[in-house]
mmCIF file of N, CA and C in Angstrom:
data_model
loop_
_atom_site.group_PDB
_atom_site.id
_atom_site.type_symbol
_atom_site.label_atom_id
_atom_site.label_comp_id
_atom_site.label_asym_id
_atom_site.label_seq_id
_atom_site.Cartn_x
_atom_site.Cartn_y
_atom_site.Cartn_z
ATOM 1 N N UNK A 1 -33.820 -18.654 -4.712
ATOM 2 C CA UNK A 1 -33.447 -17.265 -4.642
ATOM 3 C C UNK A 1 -32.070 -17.112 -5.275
ATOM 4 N N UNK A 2 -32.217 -15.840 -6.270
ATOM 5 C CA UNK A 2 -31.035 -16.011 -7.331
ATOM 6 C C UNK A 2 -30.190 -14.482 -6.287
ATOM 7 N N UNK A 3 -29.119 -14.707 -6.266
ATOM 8 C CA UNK A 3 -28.262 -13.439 -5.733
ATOM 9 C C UNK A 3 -27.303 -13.377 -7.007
ATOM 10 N N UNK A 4 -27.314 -11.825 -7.480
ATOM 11 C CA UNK A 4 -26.125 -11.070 -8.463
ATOM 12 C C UNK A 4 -25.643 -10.497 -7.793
ATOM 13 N N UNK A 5 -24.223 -10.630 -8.234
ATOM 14 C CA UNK A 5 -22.995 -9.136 -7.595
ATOM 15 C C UNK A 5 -23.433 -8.123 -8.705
ATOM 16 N N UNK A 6 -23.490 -6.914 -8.380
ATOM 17 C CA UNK A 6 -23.563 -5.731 -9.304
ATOM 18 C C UNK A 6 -22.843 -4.864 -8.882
ATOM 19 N N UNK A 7 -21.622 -5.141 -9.920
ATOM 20 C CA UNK A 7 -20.291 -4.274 -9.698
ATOM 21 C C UNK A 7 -20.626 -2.419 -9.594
ATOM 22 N N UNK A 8 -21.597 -2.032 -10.416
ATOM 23 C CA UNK A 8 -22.158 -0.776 -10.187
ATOM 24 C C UNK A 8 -22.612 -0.415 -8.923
ATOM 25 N N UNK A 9 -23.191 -1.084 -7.558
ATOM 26 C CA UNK A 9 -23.300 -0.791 -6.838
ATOM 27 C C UNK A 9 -22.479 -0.512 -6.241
ATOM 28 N N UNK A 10 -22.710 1.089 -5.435
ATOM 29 C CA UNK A 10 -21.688 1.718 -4.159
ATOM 30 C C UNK A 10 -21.328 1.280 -3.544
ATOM 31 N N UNK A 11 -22.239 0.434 -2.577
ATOM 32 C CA UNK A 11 -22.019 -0.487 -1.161
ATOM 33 C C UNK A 11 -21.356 -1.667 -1.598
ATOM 34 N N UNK A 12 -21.044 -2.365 -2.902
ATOM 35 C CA UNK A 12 -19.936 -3.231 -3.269
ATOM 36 C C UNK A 12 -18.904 -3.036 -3.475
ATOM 37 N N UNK A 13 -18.652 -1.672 -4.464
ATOM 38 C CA UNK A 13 -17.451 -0.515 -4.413
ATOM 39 C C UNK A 13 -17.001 -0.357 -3.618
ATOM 40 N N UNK A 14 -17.909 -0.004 -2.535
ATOM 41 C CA UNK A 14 -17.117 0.706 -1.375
ATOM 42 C C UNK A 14 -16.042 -0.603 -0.626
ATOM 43 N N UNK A 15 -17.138 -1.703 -0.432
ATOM 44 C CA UNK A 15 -16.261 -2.484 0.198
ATOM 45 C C UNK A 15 -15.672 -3.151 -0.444
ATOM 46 N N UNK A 16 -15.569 -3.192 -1.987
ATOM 47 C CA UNK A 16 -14.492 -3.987 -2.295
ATOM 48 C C UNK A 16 -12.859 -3.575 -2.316
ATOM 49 N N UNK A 17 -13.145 -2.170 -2.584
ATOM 50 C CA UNK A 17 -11.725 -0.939 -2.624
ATOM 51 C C UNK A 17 -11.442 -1.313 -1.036
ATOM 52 N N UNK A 18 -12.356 -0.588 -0.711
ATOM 53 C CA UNK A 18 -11.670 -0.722 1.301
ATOM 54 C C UNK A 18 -11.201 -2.310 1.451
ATOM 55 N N UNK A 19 -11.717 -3.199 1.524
ATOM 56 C CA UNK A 19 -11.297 -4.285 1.098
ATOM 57 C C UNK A 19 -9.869 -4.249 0.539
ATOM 58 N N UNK A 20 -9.669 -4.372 -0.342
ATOM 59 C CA UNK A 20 -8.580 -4.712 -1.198
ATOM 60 C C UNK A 20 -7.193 -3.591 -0.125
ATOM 61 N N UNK A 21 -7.834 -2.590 -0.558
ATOM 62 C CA UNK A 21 -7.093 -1.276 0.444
ATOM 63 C C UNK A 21 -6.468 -2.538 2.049
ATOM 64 N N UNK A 22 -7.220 -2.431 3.250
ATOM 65 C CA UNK A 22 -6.765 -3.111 4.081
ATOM 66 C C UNK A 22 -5.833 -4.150 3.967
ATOM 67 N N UNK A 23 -6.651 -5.249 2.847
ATOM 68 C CA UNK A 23 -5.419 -6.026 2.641
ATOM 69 C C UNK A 23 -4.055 -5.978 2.528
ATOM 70 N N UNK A 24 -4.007 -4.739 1.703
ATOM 71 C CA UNK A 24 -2.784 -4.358 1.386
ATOM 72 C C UNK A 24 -1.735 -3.532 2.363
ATOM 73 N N UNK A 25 -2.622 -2.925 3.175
ATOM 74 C CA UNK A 25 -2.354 -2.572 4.163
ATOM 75 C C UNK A 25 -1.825 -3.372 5.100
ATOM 76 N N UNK A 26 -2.504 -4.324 5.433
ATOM 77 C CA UNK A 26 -1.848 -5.044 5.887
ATOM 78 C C UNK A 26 -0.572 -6.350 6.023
ATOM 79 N N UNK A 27 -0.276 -6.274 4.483
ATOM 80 C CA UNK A 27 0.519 -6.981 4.029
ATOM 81 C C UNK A 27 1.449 -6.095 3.882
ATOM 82 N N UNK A 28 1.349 -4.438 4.384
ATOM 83 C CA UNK A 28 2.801 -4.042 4.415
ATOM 84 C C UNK A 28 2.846 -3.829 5.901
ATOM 85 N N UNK A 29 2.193 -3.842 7.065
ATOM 86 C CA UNK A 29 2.355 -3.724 7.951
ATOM 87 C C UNK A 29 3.320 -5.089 8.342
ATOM 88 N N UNK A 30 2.515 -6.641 8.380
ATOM 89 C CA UNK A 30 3.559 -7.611 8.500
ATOM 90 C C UNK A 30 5.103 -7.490 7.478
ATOM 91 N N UNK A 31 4.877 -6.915 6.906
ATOM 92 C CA UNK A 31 5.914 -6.483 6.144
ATOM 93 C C UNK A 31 7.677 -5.805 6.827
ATOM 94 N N UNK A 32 7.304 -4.840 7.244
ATOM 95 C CA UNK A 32 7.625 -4.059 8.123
ATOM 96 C C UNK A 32 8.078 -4.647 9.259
ATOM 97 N N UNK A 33 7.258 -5.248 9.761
ATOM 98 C CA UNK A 33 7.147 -6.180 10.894
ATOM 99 C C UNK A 33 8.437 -7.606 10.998
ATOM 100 N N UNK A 34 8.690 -7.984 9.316
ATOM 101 C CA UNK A 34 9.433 -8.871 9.389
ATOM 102 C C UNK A 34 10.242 -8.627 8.876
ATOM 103 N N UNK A 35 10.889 -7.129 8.269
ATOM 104 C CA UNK A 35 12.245 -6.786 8.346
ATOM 105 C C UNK A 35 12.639 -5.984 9.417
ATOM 106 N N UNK A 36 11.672 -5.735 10.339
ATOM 107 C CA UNK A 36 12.438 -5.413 11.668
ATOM 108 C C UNK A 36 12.939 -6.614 12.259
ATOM 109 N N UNK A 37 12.418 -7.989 12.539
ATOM 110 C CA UNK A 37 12.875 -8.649 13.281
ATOM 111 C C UNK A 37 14.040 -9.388 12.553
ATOM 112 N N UNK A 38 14.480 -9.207 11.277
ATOM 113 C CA UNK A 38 15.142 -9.578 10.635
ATOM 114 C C UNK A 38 16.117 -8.584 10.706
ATOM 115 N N UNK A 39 16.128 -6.923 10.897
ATOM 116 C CA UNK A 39 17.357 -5.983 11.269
ATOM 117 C C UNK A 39 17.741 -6.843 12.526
ATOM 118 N N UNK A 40 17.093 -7.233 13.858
ATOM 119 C CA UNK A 40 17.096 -7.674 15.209
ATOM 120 C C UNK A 40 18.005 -8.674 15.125
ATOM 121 N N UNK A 41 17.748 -9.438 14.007
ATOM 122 C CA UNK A 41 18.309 -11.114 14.007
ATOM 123 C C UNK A 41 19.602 -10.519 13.079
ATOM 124 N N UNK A 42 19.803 -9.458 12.645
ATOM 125 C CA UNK A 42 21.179 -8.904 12.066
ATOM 126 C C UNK A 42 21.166 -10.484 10.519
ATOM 127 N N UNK A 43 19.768 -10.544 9.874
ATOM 128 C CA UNK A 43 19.538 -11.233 8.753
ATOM 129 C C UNK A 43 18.784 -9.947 7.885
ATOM 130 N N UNK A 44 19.804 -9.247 7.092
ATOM 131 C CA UNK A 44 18.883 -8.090 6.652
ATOM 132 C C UNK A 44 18.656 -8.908 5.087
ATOM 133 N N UNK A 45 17.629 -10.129 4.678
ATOM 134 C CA UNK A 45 17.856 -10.221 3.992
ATOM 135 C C UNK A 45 16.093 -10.018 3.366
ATOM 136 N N UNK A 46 15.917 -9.810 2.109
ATOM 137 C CA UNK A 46 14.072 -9.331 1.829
ATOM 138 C C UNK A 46 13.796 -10.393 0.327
ATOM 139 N N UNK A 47 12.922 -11.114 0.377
ATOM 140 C CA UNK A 47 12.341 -11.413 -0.962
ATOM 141 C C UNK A 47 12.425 -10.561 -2.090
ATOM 142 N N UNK A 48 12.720 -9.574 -2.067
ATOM 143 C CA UNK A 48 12.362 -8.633 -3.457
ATOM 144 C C UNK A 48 13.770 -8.804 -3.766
ATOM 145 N N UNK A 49 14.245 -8.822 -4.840
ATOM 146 C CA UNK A 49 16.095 -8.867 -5.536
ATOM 147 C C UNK A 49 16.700 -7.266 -5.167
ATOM 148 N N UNK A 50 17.537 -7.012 -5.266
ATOM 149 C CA UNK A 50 18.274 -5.759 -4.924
ATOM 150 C C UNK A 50 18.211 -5.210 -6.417
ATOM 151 N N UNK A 51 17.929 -5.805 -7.661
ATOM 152 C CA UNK A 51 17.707 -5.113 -8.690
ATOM 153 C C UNK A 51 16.730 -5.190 -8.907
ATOM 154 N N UNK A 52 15.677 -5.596 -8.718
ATOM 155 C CA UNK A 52 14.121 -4.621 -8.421
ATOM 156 C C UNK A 52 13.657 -3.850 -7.834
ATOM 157 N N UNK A 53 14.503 -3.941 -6.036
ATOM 158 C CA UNK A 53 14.102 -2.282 -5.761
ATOM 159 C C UNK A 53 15.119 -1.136 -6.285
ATOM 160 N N UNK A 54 16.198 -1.561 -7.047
ATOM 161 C CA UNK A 54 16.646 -0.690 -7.803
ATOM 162 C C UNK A 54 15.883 -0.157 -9.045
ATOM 163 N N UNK A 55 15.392 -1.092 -9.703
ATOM 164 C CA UNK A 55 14.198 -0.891 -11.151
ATOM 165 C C UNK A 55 13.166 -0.340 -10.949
ATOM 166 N N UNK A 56 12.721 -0.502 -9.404
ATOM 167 C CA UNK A 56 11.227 -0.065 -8.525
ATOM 168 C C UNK A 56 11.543 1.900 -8.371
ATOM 169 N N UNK A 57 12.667 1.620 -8.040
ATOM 170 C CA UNK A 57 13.272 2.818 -7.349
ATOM 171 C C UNK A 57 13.672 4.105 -8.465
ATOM 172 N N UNK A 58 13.821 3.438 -9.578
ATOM 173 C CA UNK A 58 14.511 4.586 -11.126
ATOM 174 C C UNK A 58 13.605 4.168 -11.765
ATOM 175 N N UNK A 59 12.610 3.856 -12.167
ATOM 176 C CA UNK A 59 10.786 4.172 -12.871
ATOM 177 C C UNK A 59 10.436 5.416 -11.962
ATOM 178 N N UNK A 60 9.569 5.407 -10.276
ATOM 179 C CA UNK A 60 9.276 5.942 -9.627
ATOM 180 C C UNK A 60 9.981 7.261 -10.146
ATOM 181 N N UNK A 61 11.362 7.262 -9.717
ATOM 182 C CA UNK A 61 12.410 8.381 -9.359
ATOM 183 C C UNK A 61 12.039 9.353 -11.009
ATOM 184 N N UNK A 62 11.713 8.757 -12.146
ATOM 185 C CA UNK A 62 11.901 9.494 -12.911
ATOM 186 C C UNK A 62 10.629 9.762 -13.463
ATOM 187 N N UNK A 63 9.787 8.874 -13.035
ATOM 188 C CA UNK A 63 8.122 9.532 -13.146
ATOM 189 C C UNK A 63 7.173 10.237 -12.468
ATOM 190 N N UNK A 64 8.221 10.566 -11.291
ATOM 191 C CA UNK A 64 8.120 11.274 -10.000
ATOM 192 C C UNK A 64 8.897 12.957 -10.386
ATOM 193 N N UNK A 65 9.739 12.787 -10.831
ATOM 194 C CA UNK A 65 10.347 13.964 -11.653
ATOM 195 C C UNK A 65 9.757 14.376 -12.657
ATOM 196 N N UNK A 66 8.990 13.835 -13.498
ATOM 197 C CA UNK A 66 8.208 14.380 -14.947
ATOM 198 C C UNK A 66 7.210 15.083 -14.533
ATOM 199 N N UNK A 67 6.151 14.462 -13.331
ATOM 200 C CA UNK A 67 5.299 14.395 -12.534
ATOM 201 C C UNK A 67 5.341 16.046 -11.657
ATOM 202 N N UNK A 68 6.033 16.136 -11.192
ATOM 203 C CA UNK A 68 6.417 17.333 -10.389
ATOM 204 C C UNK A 68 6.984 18.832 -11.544
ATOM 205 N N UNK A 69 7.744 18.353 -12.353
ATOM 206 C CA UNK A 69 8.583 19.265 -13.128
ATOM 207 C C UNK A 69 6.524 19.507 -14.083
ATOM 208 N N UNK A 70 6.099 18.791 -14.274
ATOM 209 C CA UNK A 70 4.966 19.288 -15.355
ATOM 210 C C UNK A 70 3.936 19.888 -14.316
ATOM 211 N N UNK A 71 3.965 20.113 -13.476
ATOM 212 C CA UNK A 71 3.393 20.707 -12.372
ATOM 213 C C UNK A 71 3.517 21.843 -11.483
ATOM 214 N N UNK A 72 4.768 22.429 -12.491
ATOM 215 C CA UNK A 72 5.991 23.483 -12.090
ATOM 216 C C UNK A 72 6.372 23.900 -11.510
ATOM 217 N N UNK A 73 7.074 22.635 -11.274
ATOM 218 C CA UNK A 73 8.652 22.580 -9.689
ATOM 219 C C UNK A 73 9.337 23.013 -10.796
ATOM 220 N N UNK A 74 10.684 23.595 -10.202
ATOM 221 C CA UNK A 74 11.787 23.725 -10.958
ATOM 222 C C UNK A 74 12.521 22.751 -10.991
ATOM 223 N N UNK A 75 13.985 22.683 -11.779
ATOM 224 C CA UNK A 75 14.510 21.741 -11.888
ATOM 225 C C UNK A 75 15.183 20.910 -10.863
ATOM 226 N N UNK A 76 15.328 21.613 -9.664
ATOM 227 C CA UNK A 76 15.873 20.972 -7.918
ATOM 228 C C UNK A 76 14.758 19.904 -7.350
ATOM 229 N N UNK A 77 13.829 20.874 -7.307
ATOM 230 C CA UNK A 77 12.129 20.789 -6.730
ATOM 231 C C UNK A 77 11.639 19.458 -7.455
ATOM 232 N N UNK A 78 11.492 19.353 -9.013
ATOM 233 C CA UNK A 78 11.243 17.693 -9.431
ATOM 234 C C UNK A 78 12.464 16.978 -8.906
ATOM 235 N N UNK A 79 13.725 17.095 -8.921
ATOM 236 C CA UNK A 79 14.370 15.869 -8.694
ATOM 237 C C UNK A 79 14.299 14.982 -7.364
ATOM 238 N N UNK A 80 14.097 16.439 -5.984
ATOM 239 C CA UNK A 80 14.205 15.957 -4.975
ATOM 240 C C UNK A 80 12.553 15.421 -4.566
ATOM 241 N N UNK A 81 11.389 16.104 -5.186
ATOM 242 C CA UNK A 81 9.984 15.314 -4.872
ATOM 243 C C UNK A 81 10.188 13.764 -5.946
ATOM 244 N N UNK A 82 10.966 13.867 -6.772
ATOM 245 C CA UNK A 82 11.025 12.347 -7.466
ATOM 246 C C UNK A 82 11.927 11.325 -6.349
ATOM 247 N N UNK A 83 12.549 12.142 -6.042
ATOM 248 C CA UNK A 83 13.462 11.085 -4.862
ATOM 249 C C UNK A 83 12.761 10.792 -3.746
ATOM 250 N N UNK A 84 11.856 11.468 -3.091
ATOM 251 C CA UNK A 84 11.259 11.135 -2.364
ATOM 252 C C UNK A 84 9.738 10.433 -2.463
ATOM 253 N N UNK A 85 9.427 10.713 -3.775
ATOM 254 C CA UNK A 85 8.090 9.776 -4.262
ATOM 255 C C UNK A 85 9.152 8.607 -4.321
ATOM 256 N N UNK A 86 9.981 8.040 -4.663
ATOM 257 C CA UNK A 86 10.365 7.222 -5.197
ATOM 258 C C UNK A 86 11.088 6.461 -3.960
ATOM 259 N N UNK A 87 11.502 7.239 -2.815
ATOM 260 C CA UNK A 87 12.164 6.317 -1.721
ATOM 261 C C UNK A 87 10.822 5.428 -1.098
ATOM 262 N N UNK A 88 9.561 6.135 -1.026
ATOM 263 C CA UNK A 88 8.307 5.928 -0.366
ATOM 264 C C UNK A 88 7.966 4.641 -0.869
ATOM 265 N N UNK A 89 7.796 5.234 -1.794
ATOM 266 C CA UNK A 89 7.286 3.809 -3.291
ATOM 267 C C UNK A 89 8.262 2.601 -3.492
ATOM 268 N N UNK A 90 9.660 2.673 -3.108
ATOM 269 C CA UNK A 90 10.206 1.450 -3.342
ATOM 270 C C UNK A 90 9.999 0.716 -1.948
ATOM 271 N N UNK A 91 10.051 1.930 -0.954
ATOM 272 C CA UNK A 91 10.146 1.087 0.825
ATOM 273 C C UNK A 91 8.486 0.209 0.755
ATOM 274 N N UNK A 92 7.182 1.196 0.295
ATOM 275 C CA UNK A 92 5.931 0.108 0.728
ATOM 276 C C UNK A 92 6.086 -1.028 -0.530
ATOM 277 N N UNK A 93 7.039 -0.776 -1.505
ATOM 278 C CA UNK A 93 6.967 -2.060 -2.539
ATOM 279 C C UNK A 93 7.700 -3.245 -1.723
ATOM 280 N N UNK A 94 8.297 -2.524 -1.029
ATOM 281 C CA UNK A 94 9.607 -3.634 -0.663
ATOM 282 C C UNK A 94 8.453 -4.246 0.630
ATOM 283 N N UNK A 95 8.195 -3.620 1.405
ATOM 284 C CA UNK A 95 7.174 -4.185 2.104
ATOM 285 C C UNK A 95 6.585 -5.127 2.101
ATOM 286 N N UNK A 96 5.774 -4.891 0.756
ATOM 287 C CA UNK A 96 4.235 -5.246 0.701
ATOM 288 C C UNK A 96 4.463 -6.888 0.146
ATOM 289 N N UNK A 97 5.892 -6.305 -0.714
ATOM 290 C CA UNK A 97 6.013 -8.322 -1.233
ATOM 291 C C UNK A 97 6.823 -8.694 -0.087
ATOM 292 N N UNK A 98 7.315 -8.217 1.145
ATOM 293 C CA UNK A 98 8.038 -9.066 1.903
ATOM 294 C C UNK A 98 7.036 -9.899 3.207
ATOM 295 N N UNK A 99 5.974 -8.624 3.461
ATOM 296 C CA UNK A 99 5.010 -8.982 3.983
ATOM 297 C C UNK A 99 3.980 -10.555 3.210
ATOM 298 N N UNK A 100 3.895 -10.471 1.985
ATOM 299 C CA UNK A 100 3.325 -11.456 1.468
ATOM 300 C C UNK A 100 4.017 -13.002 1.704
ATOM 301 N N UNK A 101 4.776 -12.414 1.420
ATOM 302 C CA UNK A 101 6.005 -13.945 1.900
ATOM 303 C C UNK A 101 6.280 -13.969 3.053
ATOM 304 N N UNK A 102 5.707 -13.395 3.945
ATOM 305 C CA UNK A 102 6.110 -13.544 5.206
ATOM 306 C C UNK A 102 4.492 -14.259 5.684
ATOM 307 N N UNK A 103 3.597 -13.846 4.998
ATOM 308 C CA UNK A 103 1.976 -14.284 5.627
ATOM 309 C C UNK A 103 2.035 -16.101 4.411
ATOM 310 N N UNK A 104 2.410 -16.113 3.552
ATOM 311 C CA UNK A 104 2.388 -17.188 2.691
ATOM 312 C C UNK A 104 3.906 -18.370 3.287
ATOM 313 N N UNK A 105 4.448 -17.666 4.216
ATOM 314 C CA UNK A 105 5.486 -19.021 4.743
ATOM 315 C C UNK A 105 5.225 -19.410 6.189
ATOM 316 N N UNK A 106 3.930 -18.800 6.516
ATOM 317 C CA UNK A 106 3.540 -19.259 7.943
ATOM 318 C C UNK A 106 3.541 -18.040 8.893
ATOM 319 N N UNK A 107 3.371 -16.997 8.748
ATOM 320 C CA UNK A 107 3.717 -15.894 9.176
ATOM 321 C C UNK A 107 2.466 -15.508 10.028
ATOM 322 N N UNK A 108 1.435 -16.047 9.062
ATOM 323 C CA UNK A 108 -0.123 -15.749 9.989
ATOM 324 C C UNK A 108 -0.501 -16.693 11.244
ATOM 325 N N UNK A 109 0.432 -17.530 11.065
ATOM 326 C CA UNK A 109 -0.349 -18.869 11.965
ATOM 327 C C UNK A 109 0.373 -18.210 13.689
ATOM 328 N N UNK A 110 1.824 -16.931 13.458
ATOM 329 C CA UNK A 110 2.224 -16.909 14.521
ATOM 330 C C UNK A 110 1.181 -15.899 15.237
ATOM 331 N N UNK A 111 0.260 -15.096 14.401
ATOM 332 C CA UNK A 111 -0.660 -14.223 14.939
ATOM 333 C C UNK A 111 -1.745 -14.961 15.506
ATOM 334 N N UNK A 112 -2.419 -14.503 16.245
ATOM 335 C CA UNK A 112 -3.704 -14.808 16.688
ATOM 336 C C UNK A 112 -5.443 -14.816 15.370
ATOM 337 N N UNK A 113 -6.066 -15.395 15.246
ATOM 338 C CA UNK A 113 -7.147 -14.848 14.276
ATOM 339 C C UNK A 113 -7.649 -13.912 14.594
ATOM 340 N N UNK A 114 -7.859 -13.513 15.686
ATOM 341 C CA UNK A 114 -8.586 -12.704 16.323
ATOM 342 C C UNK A 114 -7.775 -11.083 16.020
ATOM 343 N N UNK A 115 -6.436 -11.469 16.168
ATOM 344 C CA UNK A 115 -5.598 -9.769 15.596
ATOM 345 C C UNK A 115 -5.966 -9.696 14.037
ATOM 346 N N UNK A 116 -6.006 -10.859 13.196
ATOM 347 C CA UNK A 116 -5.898 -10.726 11.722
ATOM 348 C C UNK A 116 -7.306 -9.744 11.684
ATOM 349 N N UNK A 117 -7.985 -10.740 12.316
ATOM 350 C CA UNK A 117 -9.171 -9.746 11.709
ATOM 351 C C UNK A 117 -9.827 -8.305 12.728
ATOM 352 N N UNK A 118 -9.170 -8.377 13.844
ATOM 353 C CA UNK A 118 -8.833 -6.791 14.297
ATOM 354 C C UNK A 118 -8.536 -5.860 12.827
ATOM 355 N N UNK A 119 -7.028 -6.068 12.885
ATOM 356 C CA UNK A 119 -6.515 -5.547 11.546
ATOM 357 C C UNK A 119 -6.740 -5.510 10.730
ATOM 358 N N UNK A 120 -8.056 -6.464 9.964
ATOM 359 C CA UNK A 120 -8.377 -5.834 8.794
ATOM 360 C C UNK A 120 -9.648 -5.188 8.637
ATOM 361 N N UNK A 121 -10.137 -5.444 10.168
ATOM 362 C CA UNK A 121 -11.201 -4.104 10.503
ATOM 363 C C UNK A 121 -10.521 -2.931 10.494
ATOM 364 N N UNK A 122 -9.895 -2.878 11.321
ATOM 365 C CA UNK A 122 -9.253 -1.320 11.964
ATOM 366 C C UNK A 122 -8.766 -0.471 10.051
ATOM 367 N N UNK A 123 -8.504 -1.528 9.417
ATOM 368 C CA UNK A 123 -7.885 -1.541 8.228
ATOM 369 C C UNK A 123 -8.872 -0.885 7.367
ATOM 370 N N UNK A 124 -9.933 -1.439 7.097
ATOM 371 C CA UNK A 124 -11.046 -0.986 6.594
ATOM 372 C C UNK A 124 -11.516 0.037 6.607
ATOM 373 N N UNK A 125 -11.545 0.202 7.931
ATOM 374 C CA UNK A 125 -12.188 1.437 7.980
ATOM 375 C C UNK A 125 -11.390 2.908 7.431
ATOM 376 N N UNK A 126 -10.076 2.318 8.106
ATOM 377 C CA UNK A 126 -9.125 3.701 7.675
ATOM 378 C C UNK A 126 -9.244 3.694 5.881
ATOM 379 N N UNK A 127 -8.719 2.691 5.362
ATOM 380 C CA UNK A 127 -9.500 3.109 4.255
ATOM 381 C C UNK A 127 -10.305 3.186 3.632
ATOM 382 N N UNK A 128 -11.656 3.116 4.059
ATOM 383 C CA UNK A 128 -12.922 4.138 3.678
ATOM 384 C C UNK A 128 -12.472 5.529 4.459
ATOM 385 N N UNK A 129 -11.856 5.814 5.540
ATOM 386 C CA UNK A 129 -11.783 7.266 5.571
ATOM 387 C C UNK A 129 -10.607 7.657 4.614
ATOM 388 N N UNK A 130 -9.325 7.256 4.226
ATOM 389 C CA UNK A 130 -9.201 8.083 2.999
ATOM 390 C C UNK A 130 -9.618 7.974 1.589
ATOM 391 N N UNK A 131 -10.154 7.058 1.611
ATOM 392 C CA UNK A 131 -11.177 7.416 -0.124
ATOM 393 C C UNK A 131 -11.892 8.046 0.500
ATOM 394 N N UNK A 132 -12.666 8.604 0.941
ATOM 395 C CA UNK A 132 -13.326 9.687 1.364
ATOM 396 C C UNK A 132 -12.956 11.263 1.071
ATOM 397 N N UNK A 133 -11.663 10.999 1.906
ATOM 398 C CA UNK A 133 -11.160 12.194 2.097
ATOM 399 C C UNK A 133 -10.218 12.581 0.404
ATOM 400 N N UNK A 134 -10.108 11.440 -0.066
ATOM 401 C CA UNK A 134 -9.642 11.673 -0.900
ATOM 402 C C UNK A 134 -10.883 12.138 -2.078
ATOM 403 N N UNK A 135 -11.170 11.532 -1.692
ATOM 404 C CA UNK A 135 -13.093 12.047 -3.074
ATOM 405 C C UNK A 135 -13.059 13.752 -2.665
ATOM 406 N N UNK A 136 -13.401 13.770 -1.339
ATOM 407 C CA UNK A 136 -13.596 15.186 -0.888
ATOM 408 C C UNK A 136 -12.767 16.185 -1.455
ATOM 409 N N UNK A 137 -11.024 15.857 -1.583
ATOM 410 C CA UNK A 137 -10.405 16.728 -1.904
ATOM 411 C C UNK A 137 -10.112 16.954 -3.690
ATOM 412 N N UNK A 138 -10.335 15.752 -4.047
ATOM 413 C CA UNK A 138 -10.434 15.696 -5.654
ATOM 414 C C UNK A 138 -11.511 17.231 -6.034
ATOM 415 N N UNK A 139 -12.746 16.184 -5.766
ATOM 416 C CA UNK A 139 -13.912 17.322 -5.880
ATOM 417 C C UNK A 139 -13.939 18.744 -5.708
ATOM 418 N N UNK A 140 -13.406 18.988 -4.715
ATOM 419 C CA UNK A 140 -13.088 20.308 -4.568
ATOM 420 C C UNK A 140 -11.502 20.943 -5.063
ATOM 421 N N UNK A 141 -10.864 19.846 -5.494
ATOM 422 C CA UNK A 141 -10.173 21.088 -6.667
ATOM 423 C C UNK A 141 -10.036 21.473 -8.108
ATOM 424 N N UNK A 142 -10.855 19.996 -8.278
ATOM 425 C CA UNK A 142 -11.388 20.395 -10.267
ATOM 426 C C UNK A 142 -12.537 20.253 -10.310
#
């Protein structure tokens, strides 16, 4: 018995996005997780360089401004939705690689298996409900 993946199928789509989605999700949750205990331990220090979330932070900030201004904010209205696309976007960047290095230096072994894969149920699912919701709202505005 021969089994193919067929990337065209929905039910592979679906779970490979939700999939991937959780993961990521969850690699900014431990994320999060280990620069709090690192504010705690007064070690505020993160894997990402301070000039990448600066580089992370002025791409965002100014494609976040083009983004908004061609969408017609005025000139206040793009700068401050670019600053705030762009604070969002550097904090889950900063996250998501601190979380990785935090699950790749032993970080998972302090969890239980049983939470990992709680979490990347609970994970899953939430994102199949916003691709959902996000399909839903696409669709209905173009």
């Amino acid at each position: 018995m021969k089994m193919e993946l067929n990337a065209d199928n929905p039910f592979v789509q679906a779970l490979a996005v939700s999939t991937v989605m959780a993961l990521f999700m969850i690699s900014v949750a431990l994320g999060i997780m280990n620069m709090a205990s690192n504010v705690a331990a007064s070690s505020d220090t993160t894997p990402v360089p301070t000039a990448v979330i600066l580089l992370i932070f002025a791409v965002v900030f100014i494609a976040g401004s083009v983004f908004f201004e061609s969408r017609g904010a005025d000139y206040i209205g793009s700068m401050v939705g670019g600053a705030i696309a762009s604070f969002i976007a550097t904090f889950v960047a900063t996250a998501f690689f601190t979380g990785v290095t935090y699950a790749l230096n032993g970080g998972i072994r302090a969890l239980w298996w049983e939470q990992i894969l709680s979490a990347l149920a609970v994970c899953m699912v939430a994102s199949m409900f916003i691709i959902r919701l996000l399909q839903h709202k696409l669709q209905s505005s173009y």
